[in-house]
Coordinates of C-alpha atoms (C1' of nucleotides) in Angstrom, one line a residue:
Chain A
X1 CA 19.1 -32.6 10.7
X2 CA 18.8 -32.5 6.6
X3 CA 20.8 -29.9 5.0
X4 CA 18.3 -27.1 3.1
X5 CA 18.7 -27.2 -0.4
X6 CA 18.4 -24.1 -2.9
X7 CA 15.0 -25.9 -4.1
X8 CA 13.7 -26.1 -0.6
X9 CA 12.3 -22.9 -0.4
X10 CA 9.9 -23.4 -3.7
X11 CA 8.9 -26.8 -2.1
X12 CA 8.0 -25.2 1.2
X13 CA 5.1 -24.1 -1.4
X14 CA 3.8 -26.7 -2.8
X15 CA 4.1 -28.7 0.6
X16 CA 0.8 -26.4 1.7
X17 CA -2.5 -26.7 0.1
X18 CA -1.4 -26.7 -3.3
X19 CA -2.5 -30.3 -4.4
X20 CA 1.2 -31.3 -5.7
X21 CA 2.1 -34.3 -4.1
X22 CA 3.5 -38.0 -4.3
X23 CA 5.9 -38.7 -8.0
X24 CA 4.5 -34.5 -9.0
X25 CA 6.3 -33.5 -5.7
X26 CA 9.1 -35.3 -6.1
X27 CA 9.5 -34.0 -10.4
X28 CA 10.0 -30.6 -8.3
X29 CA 12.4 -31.6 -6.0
X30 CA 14.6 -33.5 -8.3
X31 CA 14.9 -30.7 -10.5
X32 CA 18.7 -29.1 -11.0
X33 CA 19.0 -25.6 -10.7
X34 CA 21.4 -23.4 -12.3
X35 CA 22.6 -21.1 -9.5
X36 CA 24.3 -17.8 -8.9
X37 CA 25.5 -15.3 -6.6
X38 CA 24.3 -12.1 -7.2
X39 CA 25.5 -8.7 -5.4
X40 CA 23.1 -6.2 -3.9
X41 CA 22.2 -4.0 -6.9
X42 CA 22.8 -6.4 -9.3
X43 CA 20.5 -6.4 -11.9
X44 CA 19.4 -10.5 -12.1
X45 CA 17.2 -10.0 -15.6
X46 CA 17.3 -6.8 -17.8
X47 CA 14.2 -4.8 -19.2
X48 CA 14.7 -6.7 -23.0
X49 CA 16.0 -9.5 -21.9
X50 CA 15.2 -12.4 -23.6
X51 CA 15.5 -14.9 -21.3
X52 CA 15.8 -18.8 -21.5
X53 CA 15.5 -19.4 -18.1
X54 CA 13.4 -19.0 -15.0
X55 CA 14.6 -17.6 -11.9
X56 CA 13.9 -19.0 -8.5
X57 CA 15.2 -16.4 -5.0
X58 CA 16.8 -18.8 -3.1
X59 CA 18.2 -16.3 -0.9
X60 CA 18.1 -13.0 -0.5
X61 CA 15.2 -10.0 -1.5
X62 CA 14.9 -8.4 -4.8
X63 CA 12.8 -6.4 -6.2
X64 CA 11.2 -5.5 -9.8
X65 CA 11.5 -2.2 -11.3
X66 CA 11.2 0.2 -13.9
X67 CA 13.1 3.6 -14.8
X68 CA 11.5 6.0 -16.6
X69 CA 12.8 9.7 -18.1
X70 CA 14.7 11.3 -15.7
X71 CA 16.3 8.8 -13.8
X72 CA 13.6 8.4 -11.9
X73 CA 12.9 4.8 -10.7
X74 CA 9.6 2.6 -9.6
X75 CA 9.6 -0.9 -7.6
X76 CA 6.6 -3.0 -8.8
X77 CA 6.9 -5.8 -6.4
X78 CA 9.6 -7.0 -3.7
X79 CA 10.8 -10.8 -3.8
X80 CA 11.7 -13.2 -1.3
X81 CA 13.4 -16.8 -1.2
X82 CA 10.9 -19.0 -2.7
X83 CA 9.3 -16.7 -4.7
X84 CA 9.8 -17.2 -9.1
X85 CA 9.1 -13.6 -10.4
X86 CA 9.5 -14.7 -13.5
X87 CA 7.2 -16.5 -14.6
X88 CA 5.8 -14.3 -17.4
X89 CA 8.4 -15.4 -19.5
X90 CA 6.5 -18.3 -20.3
X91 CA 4.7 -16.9 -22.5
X92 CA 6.1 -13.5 -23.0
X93 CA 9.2 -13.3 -25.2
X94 CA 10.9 -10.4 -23.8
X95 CA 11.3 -8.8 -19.7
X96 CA 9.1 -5.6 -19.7
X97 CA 11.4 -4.6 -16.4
X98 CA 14.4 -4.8 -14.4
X99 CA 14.8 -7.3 -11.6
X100 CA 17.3 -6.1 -9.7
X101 CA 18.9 -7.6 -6.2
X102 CA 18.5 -5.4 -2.9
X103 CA 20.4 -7.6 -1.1
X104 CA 23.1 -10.0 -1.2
X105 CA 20.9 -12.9 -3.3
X106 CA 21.5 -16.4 -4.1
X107 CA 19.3 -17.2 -7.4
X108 CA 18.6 -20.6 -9.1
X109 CA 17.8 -20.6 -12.8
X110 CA 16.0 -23.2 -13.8
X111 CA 15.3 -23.6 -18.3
X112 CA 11.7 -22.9 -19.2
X113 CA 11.7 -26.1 -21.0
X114 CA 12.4 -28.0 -17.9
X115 CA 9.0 -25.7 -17.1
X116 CA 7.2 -26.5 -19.5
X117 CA 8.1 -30.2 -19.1
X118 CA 6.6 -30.3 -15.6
X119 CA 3.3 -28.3 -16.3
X120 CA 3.1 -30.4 -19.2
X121 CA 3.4 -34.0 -17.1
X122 CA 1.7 -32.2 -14.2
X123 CA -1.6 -30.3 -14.1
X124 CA -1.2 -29.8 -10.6
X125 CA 2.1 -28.3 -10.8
X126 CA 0.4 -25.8 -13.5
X127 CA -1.9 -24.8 -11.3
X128 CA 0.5 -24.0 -8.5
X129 CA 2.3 -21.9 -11.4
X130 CA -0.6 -20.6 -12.7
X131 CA -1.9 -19.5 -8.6
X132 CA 1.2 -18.0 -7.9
X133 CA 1.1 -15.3 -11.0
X134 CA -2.4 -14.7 -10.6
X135 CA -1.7 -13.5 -6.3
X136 CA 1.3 -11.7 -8.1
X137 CA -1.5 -9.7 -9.8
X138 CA -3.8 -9.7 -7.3
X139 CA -0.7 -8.0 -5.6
X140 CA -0.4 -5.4 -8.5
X141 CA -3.9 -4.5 -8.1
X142 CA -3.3 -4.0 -4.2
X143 CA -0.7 -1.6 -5.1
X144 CA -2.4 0.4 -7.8
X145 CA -4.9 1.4 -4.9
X146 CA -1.7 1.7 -2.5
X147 CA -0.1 4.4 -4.6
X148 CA -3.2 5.9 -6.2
X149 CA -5.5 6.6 -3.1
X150 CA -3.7 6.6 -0.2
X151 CA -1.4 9.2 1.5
X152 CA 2.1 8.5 2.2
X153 CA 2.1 7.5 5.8
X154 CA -1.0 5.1 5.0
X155 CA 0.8 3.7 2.0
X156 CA 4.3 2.9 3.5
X157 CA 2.2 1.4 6.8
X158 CA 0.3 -0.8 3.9
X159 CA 3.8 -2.2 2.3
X160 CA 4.7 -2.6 5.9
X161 CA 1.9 -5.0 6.7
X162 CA 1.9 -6.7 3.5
X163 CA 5.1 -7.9 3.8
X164 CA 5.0 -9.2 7.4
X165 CA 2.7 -11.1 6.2
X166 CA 4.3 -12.4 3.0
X167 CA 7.5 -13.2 4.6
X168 CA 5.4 -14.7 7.7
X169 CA 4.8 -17.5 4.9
X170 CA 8.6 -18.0 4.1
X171 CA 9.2 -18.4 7.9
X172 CA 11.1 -14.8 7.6
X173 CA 9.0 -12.6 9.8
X174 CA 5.6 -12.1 11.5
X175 CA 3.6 -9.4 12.7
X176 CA 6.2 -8.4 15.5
X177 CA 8.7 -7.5 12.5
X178 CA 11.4 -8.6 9.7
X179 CA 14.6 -8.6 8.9
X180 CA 15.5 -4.7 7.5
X181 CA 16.3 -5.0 4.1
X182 CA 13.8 -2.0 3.3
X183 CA 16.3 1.2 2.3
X184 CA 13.9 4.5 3.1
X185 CA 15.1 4.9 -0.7
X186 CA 13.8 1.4 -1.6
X187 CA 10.4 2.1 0.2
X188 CA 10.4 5.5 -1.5
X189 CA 10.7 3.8 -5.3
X190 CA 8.2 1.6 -3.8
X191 CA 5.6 3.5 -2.8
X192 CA 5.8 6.4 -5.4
X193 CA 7.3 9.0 -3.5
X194 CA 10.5 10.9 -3.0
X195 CA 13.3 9.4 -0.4
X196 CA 13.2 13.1 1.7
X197 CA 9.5 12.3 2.3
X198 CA 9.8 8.8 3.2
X199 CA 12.1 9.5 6.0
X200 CA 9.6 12.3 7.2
X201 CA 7.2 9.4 7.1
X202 CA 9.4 7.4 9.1
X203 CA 10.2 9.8 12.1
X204 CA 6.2 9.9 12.1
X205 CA 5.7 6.0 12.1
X206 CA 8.6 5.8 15.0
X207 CA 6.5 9.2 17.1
X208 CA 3.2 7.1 16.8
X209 CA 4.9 3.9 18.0
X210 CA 4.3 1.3 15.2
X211 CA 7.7 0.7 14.0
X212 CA 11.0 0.9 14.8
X213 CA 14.1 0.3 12.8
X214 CA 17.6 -0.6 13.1
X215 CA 20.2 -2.0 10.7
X216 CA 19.0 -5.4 10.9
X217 CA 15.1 -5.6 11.7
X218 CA 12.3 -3.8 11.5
X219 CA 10.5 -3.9 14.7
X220 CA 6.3 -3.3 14.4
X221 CA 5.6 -2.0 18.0
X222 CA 1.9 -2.4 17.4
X223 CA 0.2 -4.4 14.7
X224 CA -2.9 -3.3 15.2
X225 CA -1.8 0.1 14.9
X226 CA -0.1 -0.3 12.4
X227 CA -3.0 -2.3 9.9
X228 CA -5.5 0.2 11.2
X229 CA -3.2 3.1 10.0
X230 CA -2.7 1.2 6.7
X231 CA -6.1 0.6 6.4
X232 CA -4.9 -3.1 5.6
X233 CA -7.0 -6.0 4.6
X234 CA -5.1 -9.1 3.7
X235 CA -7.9 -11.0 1.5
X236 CA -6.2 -9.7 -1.6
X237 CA -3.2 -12.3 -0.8
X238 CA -5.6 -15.2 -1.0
X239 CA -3.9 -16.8 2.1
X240 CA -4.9 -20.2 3.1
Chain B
X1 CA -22.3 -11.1 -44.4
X2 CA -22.3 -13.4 -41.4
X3 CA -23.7 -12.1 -38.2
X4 CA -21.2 -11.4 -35.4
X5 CA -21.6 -13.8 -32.5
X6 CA -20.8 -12.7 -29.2
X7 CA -17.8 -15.5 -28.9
X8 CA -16.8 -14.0 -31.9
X9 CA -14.9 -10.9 -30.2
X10 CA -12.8 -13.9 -28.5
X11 CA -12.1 -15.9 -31.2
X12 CA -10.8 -12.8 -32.8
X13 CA -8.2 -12.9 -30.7
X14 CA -7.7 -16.5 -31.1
X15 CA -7.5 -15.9 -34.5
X16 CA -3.9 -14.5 -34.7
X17 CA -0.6 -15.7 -33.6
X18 CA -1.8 -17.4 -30.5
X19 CA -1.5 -21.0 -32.3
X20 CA -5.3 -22.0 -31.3
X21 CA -6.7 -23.2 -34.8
X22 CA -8.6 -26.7 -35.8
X23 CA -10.4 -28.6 -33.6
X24 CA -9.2 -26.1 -31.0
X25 CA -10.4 -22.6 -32.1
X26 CA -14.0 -24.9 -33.1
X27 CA -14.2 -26.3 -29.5
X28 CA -14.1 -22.4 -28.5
X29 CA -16.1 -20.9 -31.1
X30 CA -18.7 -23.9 -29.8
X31 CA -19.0 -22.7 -26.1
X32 CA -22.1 -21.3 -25.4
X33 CA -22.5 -18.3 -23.0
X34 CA -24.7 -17.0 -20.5
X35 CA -26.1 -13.7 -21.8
X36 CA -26.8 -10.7 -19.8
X37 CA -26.9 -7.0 -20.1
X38 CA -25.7 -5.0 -17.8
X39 CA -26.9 -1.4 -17.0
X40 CA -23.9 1.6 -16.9
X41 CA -22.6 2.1 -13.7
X42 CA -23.8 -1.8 -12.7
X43 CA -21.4 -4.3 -10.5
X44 CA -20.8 -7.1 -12.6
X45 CA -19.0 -9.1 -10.0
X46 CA -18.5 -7.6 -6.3
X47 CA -15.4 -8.2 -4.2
X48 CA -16.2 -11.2 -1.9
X49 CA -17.9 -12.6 -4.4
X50 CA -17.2 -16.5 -5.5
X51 CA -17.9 -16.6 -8.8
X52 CA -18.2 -20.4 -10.7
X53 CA -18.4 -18.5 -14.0
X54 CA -16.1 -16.8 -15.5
X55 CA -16.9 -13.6 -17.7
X56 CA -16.5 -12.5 -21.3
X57 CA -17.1 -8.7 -22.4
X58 CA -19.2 -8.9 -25.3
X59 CA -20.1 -5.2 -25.4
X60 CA -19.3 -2.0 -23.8
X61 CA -16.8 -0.8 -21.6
X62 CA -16.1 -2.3 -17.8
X63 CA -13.6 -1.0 -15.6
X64 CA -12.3 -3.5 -12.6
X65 CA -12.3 -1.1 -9.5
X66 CA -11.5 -1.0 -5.7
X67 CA -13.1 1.1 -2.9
X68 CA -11.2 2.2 0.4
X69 CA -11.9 4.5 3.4
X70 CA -13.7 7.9 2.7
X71 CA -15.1 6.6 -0.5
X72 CA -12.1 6.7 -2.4
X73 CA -12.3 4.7 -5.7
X74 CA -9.4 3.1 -7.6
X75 CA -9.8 1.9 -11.1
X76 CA -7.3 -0.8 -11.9
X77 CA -7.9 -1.7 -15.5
X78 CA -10.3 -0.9 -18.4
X79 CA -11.7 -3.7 -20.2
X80 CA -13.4 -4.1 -23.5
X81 CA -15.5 -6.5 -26.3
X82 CA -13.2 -9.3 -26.1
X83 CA -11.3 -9.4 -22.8
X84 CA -11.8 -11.7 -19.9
X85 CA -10.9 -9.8 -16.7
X86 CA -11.8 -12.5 -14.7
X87 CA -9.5 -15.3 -15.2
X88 CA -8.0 -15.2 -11.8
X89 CA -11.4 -17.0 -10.7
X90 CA -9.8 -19.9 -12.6
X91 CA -7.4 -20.6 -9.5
X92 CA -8.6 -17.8 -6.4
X93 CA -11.1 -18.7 -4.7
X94 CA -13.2 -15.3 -4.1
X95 CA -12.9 -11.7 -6.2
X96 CA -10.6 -9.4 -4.3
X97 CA -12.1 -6.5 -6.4
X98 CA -15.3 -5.6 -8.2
X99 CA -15.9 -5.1 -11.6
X100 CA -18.2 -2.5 -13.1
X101 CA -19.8 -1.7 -16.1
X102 CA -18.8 1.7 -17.4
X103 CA -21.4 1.5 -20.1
X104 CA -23.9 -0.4 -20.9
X105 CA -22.6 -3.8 -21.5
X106 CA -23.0 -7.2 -22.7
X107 CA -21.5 -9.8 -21.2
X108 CA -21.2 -13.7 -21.5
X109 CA -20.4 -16.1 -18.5
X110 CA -19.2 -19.4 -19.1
X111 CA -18.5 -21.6 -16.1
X112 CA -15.5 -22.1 -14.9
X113 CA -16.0 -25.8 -15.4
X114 CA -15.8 -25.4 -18.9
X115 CA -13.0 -23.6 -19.0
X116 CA -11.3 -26.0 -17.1
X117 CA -12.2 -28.6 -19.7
X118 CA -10.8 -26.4 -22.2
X119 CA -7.1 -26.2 -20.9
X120 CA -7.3 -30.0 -20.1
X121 CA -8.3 -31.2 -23.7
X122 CA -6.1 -28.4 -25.4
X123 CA -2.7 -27.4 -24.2
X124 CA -2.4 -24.4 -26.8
X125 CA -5.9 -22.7 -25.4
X126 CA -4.2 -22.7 -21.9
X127 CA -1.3 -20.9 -23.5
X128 CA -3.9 -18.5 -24.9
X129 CA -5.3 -18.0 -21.4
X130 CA -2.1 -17.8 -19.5
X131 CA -0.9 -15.2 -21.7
X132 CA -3.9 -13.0 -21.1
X133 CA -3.9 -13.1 -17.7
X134 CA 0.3 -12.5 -18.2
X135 CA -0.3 -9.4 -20.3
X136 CA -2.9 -8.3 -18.0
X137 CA -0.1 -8.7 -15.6
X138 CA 1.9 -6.2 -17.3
X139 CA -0.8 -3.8 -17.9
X140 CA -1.1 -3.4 -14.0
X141 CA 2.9 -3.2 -13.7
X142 CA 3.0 -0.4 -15.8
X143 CA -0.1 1.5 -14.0
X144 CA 2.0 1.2 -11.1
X145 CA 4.7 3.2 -12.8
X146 CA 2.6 5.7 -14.3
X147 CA 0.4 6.6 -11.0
X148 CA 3.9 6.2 -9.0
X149 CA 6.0 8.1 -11.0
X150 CA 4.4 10.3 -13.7
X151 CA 2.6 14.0 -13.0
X152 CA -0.8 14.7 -14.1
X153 CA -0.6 15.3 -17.4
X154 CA 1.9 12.9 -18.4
X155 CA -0.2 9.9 -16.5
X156 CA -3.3 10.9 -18.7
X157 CA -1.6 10.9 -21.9
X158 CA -0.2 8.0 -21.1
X159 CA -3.9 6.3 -20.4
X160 CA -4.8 7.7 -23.9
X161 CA -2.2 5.9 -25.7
X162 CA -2.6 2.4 -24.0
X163 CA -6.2 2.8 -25.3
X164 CA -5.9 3.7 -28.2
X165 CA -3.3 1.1 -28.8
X166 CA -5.2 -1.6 -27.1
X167 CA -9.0 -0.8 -28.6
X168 CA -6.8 -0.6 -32.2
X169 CA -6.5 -4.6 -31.3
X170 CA -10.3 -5.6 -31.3
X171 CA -11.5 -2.6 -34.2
X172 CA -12.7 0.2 -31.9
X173 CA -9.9 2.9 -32.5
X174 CA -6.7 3.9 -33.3
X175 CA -4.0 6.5 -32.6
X176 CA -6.3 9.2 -34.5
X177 CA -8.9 8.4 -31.3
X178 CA -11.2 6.2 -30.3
X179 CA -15.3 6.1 -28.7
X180 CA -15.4 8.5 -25.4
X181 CA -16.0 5.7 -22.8
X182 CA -13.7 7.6 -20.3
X183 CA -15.9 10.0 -18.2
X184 CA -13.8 12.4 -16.0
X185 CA -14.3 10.7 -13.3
X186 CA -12.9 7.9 -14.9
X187 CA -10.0 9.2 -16.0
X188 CA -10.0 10.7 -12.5
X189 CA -10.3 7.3 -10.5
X190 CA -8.2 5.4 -13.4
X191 CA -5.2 7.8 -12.9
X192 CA -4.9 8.1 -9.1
X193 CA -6.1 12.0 -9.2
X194 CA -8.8 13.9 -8.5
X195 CA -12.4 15.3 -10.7
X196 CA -11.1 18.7 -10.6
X197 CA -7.6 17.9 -11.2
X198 CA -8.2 16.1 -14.2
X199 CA -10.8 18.3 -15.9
X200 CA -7.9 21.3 -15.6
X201 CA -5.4 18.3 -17.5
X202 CA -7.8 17.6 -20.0
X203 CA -8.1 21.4 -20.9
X204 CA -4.5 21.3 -20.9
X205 CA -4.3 18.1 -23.3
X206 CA -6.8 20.8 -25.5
X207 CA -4.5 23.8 -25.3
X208 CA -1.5 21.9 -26.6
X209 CA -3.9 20.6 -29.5
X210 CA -2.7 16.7 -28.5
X211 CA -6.6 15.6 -27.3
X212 CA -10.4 16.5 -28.6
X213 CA -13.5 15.2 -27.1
X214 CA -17.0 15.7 -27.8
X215 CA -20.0 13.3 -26.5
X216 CA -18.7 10.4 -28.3
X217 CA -15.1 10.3 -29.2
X218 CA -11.8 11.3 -27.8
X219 CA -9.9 12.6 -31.0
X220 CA -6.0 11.9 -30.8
X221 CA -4.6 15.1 -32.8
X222 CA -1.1 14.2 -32.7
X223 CA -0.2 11.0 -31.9
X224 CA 3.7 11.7 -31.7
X225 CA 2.4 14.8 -29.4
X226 CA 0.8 12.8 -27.4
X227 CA 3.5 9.4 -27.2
X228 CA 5.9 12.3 -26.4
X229 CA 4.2 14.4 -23.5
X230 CA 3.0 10.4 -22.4
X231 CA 7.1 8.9 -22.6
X232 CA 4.9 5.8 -23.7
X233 CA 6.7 3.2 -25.0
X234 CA 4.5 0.1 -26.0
X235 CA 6.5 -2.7 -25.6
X236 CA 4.7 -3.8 -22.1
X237 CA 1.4 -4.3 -24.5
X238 CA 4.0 -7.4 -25.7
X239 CA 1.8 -7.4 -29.3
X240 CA 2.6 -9.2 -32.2
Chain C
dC1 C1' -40.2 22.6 -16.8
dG2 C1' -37.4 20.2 -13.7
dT3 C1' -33.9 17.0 -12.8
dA4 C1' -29.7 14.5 -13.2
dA5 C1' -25.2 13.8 -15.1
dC6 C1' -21.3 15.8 -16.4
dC7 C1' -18.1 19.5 -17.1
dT8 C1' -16.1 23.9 -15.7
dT9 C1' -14.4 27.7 -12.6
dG10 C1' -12.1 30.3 -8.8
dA11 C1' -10.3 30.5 -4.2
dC12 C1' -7.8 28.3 -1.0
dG13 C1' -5.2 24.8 1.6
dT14 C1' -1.8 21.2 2.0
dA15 C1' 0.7 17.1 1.0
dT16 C1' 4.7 16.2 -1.2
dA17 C1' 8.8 17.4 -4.2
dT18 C1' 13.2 19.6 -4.6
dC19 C1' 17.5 21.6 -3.2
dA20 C1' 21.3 21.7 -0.5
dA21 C1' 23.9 20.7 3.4
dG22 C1' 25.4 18.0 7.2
dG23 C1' 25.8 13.8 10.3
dC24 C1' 26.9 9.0 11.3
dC25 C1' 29.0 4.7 10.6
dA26 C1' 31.5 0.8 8.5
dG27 C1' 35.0 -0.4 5.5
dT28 C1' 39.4 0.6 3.2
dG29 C1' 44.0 1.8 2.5
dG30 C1' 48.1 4.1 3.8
Chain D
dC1 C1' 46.0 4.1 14.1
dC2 C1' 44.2 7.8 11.4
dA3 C1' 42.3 9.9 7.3
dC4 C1' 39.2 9.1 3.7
dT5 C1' 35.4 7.4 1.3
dG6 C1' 30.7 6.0 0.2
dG7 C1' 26.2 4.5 1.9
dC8 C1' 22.6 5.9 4.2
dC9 C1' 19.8 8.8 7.2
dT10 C1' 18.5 13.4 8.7
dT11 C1' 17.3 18.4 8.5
dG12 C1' 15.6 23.1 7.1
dA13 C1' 14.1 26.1 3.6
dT14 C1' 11.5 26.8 -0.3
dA15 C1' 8.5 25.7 -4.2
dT16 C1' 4.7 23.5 -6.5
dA17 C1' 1.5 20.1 -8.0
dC18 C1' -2.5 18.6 -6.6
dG19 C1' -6.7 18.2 -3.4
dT20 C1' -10.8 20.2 -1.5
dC21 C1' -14.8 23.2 -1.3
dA22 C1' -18.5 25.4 -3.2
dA23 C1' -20.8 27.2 -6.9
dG24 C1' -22.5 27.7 -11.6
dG25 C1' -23.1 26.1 -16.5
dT26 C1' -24.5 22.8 -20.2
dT27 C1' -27.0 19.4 -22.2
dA28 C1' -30.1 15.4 -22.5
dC29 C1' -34.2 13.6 -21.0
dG30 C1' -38.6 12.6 -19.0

DNA sequence: CGTAACCTTGACGTATATCAAGGCCAGTGG
DNA sequence: CCACTGGCCTTGATATACGTCAAGGTTACG
């Protein structure tokens, strides 16, 4: 019985298919993170920001966002333990957007020259780099569609499914459900619509039995359903 | 007078801040591409596909694009002479969406192979890469915000002045307007809205004396108009 | 002269936003 | 132990932005 360490999580990743292996493997594990406590709705990087360090979700779900005029407010893309969503700043010098905590998190910074050294001694490790923001797109792309062509109930099903199956990987859920940490408000600013409607879209997801909700999990009654009202497809996560 | 070469539209971009010079810009100015021409309205790659070369826009306008249920069509970016919309082949194994000429086009392929020998014999046109496909990154973040959370007109505007920004990079406009590549339908399937819809914005965009078109260009009458009725701010174009 | 692509128009329907109020529950402090 | 507060969810009434349908108008082109 090992204890899990705050790195674990990004290990669990490379452990896959990813090619990083042996001393490369090992470069990852040994590397010292810089960690913090964060509150839920705590804003973990800053739209300007010009960060020196990358941040690893070691525990926890947070979420990028934007605000634009009139307070209004728009997710991008939800994160989970494991995940680095921010990774841009490689090679970007300032944050374009918020990341901001949902939940209680635990985060690890690690500095982007420790980064650098690693892609630099390790073109595997690059590549696992380089894969991960390139599904992050992919991701984007998913939910450009999401929000421009499909109607609300579609859309929230299509979040729904995606991340069953993105916190299936992380050993945090599975097609019968995951934990709740989905706010009707946080699914409205993520699917482009108003919180009012959201829970409308709710009562109708709970009357057509695919999902049911308490404080702690979200239950899908029927995954089928539930990706055939989504009109889901899951090839745009380039699972393996 | 030197002719333009079709790598040239690349090494452009090469040619500013990106820190690619010497032996490195000559090793990219050396690579020889796979010429085609492509028809408007043509599927330069299809989704499913698994490409092993990677594209180059020489010429024209391409758009990449999704299709769902009902015949619904999403347009996720808009691409032009210089831009490589298909780096994520570099480390996913199939296309998750197609890409389609909205012109007539040139474009140059150049196997992924090669590119791969390109980022292993020079760190700095990696960088190059990475920040393209990070920028690229950003563009789709910030279409997420403007289909999620801007109305009609706003969303359109806001399409204009990306454009005009980002064609002002490779010589083919600037905030007084640019070539009319953008169809209605474009706009349309670009912006998350309908034909209809969009042709009654447009007349707006004329009313308010912010937007001109005729068969070939989209005049930009007031730029501060249309940056206003757009709250476009470019700093998620990250440009230097 | 006919066809195809694109833009335009009007009438109508509806999905979704907005406003405003109330309910439930967990946590907090007196 | 009770009153109070703040999150979050829920509800009904009303307003509106936008979609759909169906038709007609240009212009370019063979």
């Amino acid at each position: 019985m090992s204890v899990i360490r705050p790195i674990d999580h990004l290990l669990r990743k490379l452990n896959g298919p990813s090619g990083v292996s042996g001393q490369d493997f090992e470069r990852v594990a040994a590397v010292r993170l810089n960690l913090r406590y964060m509150k839920a709705g705590a804003e973990i990087i800053r739209e300007g920001d010009r960060p020196s360090q990358c941040c690893l979700i070691v525990d926890g779900f947070a979420a990028r966002s934007k605000s634009i005029a009139k307070g209004k407010r728009q997710i991008m893309s939800l994160h989970q333990r494991g995940d680095l969503p921010d990774l841009q700043g490689l090679h970007l010098d300032h944050a374009d957007h918020d990341l901001i905590a949902l939940t209680e998190c635990r985060v690890g910074f690690i500095s982007y020259n420790i980064m650098e050294e690693l892609i630099f001694l390790s073109p595997a490790i690059g590549s696992f780099f380089w894969r991960e923001a390139l599904i992050d797109a992919a991701i984007f792309r998913e939910w450009i569609v999401n929000i421009g062509r499909r109607e609300g109930l579609p859309r929230v099903a299509h979040l729904f499914c995606e991340q069953a199956i993105r916190l299936k990987q992380q050993g945090l859920g599975d097609e019968t459900g995951f934990p709740n940490f989905l706010k009707q408000t946080v699914i409205a600013d993520a699917t482009g619509q108003s919180g009012v409607h959201v829970n409308r879209i709710m009562q109708a997801l709970r009357r057509r039995k695919l999902v049911e909700t308490n404080d702690d999990r979200l239950d899908i009654l029927s995954w089928e359903g539930l990706v055939a009202a989504a009109d889901f497809r899951s090839d745009y996560l380039h699972l393996r």
